[in-house]
CSV table of C-alpha atoms in Angstrom, one decimal:
chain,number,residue,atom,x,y,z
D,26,UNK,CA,0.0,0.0,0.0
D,27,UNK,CA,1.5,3.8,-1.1
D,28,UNK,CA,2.3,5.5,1.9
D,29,UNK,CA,3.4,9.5,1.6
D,30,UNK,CA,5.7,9.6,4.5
D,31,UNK,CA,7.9,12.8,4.7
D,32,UNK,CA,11.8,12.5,4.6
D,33,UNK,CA,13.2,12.5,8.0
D,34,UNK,CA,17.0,12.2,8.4
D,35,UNK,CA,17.3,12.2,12.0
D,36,UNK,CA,16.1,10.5,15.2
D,37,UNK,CA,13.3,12.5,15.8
D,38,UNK,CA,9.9,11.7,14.4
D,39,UNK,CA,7.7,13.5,12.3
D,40,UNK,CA,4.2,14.2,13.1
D,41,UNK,CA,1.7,12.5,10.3
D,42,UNK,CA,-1.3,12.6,12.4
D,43,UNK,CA,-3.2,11.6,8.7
D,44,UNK,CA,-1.7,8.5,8.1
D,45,UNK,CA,-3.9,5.9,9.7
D,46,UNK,CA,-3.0,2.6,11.8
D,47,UNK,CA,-3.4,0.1,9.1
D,48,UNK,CA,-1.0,2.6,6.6
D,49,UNK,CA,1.8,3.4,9.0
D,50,UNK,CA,1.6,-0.9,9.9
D,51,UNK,CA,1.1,-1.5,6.3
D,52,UNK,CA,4.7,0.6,5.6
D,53,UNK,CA,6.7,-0.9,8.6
D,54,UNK,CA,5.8,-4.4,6.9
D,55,UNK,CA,7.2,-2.7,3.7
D,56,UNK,CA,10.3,-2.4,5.5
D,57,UNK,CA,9.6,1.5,5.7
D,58,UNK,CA,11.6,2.8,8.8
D,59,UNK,CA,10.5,5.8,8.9
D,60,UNK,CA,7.1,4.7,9.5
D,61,UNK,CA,8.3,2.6,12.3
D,62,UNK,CA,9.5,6.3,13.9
D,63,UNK,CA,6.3,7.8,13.7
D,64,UNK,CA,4.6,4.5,15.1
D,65,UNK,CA,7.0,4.9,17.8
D,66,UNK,CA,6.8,9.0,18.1
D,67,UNK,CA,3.1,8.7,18.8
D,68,UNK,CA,2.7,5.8,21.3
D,69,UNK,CA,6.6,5.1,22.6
D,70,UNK,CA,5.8,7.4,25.6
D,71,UNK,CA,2.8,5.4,26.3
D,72,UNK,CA,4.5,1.8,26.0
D,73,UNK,CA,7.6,2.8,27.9
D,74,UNK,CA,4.7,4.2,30.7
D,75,UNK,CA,2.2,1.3,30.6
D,76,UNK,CA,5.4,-0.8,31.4
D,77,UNK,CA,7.1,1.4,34.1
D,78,UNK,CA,3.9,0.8,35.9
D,79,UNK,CA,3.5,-3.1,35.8
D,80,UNK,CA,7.4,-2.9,36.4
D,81,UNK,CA,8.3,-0.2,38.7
D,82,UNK,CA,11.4,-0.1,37.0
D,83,UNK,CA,13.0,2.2,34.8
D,84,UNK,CA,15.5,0.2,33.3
D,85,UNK,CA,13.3,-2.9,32.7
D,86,UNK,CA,10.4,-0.9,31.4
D,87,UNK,CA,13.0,0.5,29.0
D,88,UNK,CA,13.7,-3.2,27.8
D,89,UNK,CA,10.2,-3.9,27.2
D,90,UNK,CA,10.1,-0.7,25.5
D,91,UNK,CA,12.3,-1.6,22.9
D,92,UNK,CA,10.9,-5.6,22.7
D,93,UNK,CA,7.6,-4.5,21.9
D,94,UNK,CA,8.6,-2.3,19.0
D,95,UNK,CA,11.2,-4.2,17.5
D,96,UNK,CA,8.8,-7.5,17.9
D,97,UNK,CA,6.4,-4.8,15.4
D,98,UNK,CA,9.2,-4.2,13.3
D,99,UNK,CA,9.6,-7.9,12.6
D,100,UNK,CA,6.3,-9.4,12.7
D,101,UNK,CA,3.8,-6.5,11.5
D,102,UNK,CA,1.4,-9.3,10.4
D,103,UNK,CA,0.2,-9.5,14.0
D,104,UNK,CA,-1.2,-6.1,14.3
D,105,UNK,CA,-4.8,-6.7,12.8
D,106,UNK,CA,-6.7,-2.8,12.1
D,107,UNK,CA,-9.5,-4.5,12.0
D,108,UNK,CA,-9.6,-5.3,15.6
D,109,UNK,CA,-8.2,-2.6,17.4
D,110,UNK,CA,-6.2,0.4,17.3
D,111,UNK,CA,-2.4,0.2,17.2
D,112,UNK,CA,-1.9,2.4,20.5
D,113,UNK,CA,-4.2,-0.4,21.9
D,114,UNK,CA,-2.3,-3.0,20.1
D,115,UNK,CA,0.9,-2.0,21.5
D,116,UNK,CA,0.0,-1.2,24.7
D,117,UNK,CA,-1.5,-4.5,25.3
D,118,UNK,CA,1.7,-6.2,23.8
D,119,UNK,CA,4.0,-4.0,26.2
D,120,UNK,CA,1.6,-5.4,29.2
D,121,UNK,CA,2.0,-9.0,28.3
D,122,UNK,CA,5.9,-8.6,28.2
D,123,UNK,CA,6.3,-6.3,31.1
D,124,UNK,CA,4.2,-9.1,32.9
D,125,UNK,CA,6.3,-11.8,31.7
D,126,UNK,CA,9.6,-10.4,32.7
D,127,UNK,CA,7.8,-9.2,36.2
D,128,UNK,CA,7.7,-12.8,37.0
D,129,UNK,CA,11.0,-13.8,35.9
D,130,UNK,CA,12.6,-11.0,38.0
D,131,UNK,CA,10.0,-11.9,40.6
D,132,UNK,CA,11.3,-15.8,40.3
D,133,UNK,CA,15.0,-14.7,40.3
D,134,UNK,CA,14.7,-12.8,43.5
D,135,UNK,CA,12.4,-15.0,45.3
D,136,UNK,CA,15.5,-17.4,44.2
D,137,UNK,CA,18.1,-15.1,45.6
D,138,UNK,CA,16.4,-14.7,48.6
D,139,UNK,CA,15.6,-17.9,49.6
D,140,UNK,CA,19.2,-18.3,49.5
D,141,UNK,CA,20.0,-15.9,52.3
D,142,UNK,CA,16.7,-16.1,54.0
D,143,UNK,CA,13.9,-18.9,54.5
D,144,UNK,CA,11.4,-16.2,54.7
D,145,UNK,CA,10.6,-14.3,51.2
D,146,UNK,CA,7.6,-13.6,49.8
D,147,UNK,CA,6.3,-12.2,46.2
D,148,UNK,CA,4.4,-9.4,46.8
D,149,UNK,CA,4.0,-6.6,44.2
D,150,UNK,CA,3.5,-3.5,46.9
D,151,UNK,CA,-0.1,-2.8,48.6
D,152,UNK,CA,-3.3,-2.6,46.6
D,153,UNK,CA,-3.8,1.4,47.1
D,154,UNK,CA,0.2,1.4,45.5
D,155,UNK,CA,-1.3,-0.6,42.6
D,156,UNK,CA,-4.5,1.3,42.6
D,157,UNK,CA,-2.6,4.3,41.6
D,158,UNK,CA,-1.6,2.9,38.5
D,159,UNK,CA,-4.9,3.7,37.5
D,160,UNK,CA,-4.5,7.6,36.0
D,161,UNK,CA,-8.2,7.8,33.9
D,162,UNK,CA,-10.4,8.8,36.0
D,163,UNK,CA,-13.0,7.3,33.5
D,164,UNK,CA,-11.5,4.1,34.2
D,165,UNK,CA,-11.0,4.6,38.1
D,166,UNK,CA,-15.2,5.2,38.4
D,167,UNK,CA,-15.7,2.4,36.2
D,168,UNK,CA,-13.6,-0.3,38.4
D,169,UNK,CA,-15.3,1.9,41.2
D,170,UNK,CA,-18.3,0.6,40.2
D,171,UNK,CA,-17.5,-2.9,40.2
D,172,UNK,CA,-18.6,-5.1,43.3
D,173,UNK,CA,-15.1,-4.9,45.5
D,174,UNK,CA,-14.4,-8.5,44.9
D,175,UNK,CA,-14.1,-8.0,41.1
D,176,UNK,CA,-12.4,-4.9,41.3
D,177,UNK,CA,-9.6,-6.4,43.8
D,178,UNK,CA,-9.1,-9.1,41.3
D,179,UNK,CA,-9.0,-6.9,37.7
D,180,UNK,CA,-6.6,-4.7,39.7
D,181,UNK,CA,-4.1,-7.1,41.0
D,182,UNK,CA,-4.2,-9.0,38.0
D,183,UNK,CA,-3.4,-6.3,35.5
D,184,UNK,CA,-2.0,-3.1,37.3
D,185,UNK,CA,0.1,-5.4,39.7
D,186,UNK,CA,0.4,-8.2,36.7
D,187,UNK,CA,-0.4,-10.9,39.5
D,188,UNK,CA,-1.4,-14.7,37.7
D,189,UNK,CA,-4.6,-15.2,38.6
D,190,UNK,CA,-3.4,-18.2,40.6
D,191,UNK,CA,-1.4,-15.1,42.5
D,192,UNK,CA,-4.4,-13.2,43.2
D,193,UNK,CA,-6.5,-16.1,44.5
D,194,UNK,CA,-3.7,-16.5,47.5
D,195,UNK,CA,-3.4,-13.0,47.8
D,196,UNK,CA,-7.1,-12.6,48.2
D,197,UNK,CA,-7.5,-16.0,50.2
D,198,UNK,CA,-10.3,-17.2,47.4
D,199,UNK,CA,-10.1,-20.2,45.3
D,200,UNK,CA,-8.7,-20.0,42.0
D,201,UNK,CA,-11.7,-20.6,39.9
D,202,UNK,CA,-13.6,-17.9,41.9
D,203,UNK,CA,-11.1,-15.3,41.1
D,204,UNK,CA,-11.1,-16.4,37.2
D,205,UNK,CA,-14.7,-16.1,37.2
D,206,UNK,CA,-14.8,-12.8,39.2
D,207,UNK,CA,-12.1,-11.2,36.2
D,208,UNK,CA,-14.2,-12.4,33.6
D,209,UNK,CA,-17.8,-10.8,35.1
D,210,UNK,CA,-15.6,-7.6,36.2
D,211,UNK,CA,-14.4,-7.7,32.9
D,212,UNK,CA,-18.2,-8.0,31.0
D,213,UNK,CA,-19.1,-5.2,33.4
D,214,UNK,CA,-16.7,-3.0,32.7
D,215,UNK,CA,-17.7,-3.2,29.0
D,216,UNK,CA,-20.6,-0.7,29.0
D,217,UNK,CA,-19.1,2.2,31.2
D,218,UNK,CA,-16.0,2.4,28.7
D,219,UNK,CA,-16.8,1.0,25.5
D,220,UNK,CA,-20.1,2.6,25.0
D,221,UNK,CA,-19.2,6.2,25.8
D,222,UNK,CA,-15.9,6.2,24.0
D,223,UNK,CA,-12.4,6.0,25.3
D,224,UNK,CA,-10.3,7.5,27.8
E,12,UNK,CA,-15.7,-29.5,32.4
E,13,UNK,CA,-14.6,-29.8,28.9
E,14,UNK,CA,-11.8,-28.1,26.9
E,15,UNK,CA,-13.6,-25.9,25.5
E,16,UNK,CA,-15.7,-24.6,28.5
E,17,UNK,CA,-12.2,-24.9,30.4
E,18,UNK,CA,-10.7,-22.9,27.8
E,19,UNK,CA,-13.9,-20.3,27.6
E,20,UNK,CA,-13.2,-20.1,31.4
E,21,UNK,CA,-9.7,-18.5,31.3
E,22,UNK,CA,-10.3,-16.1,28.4
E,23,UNK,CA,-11.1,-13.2,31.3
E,24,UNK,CA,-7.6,-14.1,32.8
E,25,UNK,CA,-6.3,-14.3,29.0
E,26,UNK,CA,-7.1,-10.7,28.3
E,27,UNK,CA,-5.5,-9.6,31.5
E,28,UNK,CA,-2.1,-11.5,30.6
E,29,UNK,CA,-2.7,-13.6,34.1
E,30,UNK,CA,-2.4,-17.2,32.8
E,31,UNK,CA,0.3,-19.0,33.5
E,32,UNK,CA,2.9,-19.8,30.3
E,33,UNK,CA,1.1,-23.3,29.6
E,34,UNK,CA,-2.1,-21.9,30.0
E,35,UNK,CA,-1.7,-19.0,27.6
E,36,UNK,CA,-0.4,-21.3,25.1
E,37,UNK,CA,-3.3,-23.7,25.4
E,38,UNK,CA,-6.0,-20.2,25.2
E,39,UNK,CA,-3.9,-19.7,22.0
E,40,UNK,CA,-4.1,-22.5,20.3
E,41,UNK,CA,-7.7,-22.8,20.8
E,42,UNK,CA,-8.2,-19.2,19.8
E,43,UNK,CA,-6.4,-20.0,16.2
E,44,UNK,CA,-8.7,-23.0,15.8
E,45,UNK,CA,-11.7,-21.6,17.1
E,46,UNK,CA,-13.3,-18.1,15.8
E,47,UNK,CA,-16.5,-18.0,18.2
E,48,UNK,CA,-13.9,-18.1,21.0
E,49,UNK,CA,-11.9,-15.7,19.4
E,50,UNK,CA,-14.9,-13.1,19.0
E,51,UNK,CA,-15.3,-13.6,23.3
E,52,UNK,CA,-12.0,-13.1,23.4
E,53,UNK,CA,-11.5,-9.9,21.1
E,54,UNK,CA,-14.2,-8.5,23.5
E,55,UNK,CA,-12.6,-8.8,26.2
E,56,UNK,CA,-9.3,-7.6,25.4
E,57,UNK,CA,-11.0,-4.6,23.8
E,58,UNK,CA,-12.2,-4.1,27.9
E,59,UNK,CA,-7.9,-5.0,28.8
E,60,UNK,CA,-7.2,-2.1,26.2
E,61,UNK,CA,-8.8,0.4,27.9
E,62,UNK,CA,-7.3,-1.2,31.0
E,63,UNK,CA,-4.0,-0.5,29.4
E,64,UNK,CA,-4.3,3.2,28.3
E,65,UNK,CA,-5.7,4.0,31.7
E,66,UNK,CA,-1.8,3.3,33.1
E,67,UNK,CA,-0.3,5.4,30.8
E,68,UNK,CA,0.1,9.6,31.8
E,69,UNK,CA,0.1,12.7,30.4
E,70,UNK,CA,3.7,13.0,32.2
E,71,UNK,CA,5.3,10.0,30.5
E,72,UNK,CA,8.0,10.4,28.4
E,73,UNK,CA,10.6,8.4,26.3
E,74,UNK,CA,13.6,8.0,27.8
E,75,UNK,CA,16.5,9.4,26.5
E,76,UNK,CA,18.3,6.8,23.5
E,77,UNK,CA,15.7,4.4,23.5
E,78,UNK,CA,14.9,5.3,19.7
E,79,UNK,CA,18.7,4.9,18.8
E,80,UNK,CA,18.4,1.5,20.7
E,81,UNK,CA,15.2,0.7,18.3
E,82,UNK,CA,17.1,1.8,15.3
E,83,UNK,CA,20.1,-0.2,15.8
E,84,UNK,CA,17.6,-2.7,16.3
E,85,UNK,CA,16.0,-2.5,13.5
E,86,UNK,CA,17.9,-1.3,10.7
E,87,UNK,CA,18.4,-4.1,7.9
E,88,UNK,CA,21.6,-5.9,7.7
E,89,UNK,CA,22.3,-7.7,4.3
E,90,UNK,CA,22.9,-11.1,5.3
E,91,UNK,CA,25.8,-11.0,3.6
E,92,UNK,CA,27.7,-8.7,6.2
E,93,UNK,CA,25.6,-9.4,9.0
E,94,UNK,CA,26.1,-13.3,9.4
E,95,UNK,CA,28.9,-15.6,10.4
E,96,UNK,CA,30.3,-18.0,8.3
E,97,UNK,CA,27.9,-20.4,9.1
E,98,UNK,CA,24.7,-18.5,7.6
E,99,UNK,CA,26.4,-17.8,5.1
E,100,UNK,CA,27.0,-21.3,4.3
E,101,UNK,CA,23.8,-22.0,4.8
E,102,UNK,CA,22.1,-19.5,3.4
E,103,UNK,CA,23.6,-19.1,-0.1
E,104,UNK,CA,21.7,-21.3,-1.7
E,105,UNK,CA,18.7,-19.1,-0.6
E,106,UNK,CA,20.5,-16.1,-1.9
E,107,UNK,CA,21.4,-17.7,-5.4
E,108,UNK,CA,17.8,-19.1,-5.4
E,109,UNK,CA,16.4,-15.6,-5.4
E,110,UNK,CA,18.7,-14.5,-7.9
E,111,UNK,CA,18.0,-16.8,-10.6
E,112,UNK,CA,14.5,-17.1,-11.1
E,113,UNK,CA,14.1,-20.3,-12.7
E,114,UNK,CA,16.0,-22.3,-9.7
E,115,UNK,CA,14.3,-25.6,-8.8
E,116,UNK,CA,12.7,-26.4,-5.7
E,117,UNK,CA,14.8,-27.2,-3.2
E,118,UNK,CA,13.5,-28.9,0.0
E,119,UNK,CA,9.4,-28.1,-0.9
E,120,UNK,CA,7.4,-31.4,-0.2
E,121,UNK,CA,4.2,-33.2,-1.1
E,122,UNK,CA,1.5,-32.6,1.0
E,123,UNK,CA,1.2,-35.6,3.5
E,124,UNK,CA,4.7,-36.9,3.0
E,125,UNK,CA,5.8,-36.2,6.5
E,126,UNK,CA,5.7,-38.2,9.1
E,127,UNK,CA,3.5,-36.0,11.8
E,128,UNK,CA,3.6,-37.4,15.8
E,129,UNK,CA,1.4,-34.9,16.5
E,130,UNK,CA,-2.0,-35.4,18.1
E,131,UNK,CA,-4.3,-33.2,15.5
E,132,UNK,CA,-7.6,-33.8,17.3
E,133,UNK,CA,-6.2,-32.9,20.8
E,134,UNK,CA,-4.3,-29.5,19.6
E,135,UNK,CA,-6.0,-26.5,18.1
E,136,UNK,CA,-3.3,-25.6,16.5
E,137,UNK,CA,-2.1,-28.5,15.0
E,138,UNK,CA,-5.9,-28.7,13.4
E,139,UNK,CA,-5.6,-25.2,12.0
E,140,UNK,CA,-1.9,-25.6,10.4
E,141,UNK,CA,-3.7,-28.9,8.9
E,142,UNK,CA,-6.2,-26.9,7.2
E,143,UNK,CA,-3.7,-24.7,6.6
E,144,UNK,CA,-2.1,-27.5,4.7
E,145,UNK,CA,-4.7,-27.8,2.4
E,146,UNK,CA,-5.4,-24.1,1.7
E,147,UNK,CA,-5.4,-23.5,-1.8
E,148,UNK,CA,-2.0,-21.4,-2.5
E,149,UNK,CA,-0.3,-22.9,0.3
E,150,UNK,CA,3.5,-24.8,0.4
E,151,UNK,CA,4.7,-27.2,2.3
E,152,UNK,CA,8.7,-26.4,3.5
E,153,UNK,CA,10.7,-29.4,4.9
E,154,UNK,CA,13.5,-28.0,7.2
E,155,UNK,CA,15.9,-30.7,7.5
E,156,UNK,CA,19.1,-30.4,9.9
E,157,UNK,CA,19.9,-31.7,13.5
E,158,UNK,CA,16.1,-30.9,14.4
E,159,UNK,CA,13.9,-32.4,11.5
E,160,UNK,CA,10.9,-29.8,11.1
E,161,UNK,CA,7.9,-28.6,8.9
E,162,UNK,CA,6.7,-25.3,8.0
E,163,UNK,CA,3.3,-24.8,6.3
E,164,UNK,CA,3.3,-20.7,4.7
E,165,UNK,CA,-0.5,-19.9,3.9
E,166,UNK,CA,-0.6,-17.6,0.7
E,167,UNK,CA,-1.9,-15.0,3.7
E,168,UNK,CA,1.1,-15.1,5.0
E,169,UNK,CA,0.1,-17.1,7.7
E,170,UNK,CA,2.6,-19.8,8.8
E,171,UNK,CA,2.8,-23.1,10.9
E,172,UNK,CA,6.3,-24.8,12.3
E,173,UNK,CA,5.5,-28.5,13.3
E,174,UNK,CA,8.6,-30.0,15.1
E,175,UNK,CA,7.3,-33.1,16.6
E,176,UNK,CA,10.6,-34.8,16.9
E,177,UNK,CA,12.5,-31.5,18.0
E,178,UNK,CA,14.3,-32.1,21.9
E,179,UNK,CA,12.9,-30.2,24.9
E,180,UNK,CA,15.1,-27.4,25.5
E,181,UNK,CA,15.9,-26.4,29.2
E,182,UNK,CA,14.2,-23.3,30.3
E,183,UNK,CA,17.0,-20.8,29.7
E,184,UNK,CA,16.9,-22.0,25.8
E,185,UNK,CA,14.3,-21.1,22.8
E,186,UNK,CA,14.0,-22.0,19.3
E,187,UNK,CA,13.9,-19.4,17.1
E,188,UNK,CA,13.2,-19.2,13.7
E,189,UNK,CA,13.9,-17.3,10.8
E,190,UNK,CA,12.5,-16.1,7.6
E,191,UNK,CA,14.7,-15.1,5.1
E,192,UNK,CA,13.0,-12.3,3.0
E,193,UNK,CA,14.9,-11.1,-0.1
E,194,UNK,CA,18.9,-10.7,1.1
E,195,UNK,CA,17.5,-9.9,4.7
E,196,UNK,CA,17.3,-12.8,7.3
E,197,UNK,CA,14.1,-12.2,10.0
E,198,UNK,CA,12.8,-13.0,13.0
E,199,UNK,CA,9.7,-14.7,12.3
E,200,UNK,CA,8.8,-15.7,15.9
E,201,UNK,CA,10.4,-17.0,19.1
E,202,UNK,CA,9.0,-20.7,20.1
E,203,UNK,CA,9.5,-21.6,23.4
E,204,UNK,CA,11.7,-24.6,24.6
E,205,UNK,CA,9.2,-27.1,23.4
E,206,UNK,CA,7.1,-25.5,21.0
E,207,UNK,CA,5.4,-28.9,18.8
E,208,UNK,CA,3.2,-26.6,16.9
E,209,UNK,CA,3.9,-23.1,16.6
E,210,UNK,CA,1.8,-20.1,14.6
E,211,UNK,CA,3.7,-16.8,13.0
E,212,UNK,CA,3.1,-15.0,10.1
E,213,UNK,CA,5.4,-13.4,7.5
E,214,UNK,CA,5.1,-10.9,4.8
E,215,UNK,CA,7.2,-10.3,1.4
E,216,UNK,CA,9.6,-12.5,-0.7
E,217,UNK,CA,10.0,-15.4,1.6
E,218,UNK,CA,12.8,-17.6,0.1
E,219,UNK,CA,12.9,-19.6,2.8
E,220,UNK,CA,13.4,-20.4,6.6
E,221,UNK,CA,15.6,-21.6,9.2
E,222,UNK,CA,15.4,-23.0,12.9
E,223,UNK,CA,18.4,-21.7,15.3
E,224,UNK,CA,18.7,-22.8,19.5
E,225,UNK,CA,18.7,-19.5,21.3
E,226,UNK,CA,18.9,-18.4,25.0
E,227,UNK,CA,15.6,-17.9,26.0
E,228,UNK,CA,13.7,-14.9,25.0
E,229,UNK,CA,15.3,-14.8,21.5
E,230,UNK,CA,17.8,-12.7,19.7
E,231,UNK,CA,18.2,-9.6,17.3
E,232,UNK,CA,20.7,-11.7,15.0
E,233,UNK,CA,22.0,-15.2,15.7
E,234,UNK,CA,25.1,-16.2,15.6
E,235,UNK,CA,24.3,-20.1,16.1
E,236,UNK,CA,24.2,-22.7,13.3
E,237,UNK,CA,20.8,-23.6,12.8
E,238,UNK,CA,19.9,-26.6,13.6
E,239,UNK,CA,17.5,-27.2,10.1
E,240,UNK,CA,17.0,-25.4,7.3
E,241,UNK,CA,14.7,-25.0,3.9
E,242,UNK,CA,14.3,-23.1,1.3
E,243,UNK,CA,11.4,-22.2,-1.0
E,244,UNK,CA,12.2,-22.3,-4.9
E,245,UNK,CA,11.3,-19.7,-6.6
């Protein structure tokens, strides 16, 4: 697909707020690099954020980062327009990985200290810490809204990117109450921010 | 509670990335098979996105020389300088193959000539890269080496790596394969330590593809022989 993208010889990305998703993706599978620096000029902020806060970590949030447009860079094919939004896309691609390496670094510790102590314990920081991961107030009166049990469990599970195994212990509930909890919070949470638009 | 209502039961976890490893894979797999499921799922995840943009601030900024770190990242080497040896070796029939158009087919086989372990019924996946199999425009690449493998490329793009007889890796290890597009060499996904069946899609002049043992969580560009190799005539 033509794309008109204008000539940028430096590291600093050009606004094109007229190409759309499915062009700028279509280019980066062209092998357009340029395209891949506006992609990355208009939602690299937001990636490197969404992963500072599963991570609490600069450095690592930096690594995700980096994964999750390079991963686009080499595999454009799984960005689908049709289903959602490329900000959305990559944000949800930066959570997966920040979660992922959250539990290895999680594992490596609870390894490390198990070897100076008998006592460790995984624990992501208290839930009003996690809470404030939350920044859209649209979003924060939605969860609000949820029964507390639902909320508890869509928070831990993706602000604090516990397993839902993780927030079944941390909860004291069994496991397949928590996984049904997520998936009616999730249902509920449908109407208040899909049907009045986005944050 | 059967696989499918087992698998319908995770999906809320699935959009919220809190499934375990094994668990995620098994979602996926049924996903690719299954496009009801996939529907629940998309509207779900559409629920995760907003999720996911409700983390992110005003405030937040790149850090300083992560763009450079992408670029390095992602700028195209020519396989020619950005291999060792061994590529190259391997890979120079794939270049000359591209070259001269009329070059016959190198390792492209029958459909149904290999010998498949895996359990079709029992794995999503496995049933979608057999329809795949018989998708009108699709070919079959047999990636021989160390680590006999199979890679069925839809004319979409879409692709399938059967390696029922590769080893299990240990955890710090990954296959990885590789398309080679044109004189470029790509990632086209990283697999796991045991992957069996694995999904990825590619675009552009594919002219074949190679299977490499990696430290877990892939690489940029590998330096390891592959461990099997096949190429697509052109």
């Amino acid at each position: 697909m033509p794309v008109s993208l204008r000539p940028c010889l430096c590291y600093h990305w050009a606004p094109m707020a007229a190409v759309t998703d499915e062009a700028l993706a279509a280019a980066v599978a062209a092998g357009d690099h340029r395209a891949l620096e506006t992609v990355y000029g208009q939602h690299g902020a937001a990636v490197f954020g969404m992963a500072r806060r599963v991570l609490r970590s600069q450095a690592l949030a930096e690594e995700v980062a980096q994964e999750v447009f390079v991963r686009f860079w080499r595999d454009p094919g799984r960005y689908d327009p049709q289903r959602a939004p490329l900000r959305a896309f990559l944000l949800r691609d930066a959570h997966g990985r920040a979660v992922d390496l959250l539990r290895a670094e999680t594992a490596r510790r609870a390894r490390e200290e198990r070897d100076q102590s008998p006592a460790s314990e995984e624990a992501p920081g208290p839930e009003h810490e996690v809470w404030e991961a939350v920044r859209s107030a649209k979003v924060k009166a939605a969860l609000e809204g949820l029964p507390a049990a639902e909320r508890d469990a869509i928070v831990l599970a993706f602000y604090a990117g516990l397993s839902y195994q993780e927030v079944a212990r941390r909860l004291g509930e069994p496991e397949g109450t928590v996984k049904s909890r997520i998936r009616r919070g999730l249902e509920r949470l449908r109407g208040p921010l899909l049907q009045e638009g986005t944050t | 509670m059967s696989p499918d209502l087992e698998v319908e039961s995770l999906l809320g976890a699935y959009a919220l990335d809190a499934l375990s490893l094994e668990e995620r894979r098994r979602v996926e797999a049924a996903l690719a098979a299954d496009p009801e499921l996939r529907k629940i799922a998309d509207l779900l995840d559409e629920v995760a996105a907003e999720l996911a943009a409700a983390a992110v601030g005003d405030a937040d900024r790149t850090p300083a020389g992560l763009w450079a770190r992408i670029a390095a990242a992602t700028t195209p080497i020519p396989v020619s300088r950005a291999r060792g040896s061994l590529w190259r070796r391997w890979l120079a029939p794939a270049l000359a193959a591209t070259a001269v158009a009329a070059a016959a087919v190198l390792a492209v086989v029958a459909v149904g000539q290999h010998t498949r372990l895996i359990d079709f019924e029992e794995s999503p996946l496995a049933a979608a890269a057999a329809a795949a199999r018989n998708q009108q425009g699709s070919v079959v690449v047999a990636l021989t080496g160390r680590v006999p493998a199979e890679v069925i490329l839809a004319a979409d793009g879409t692709g399938y790596l059967l390696t029922p007889d590769a080893p299990a890796l240990t955890a710090e290890e990954t296959y990885q394969l590789w398309a080679i597009v044109g004189d470029r060499v790509i990632s086209a996904g990283i697999l796991g330590p045991d992957p069996e069946v694995a999904a990825f899609h590619v675009s552009g002049e594919i002219a074949g593809f190679a299977l490499t043992v990696e430290v877990a969580g892939g690489v940029v560009s590998s330096e390891q022989e592959p461990v099997a190799v096949g190429l697509i005539g052109t």
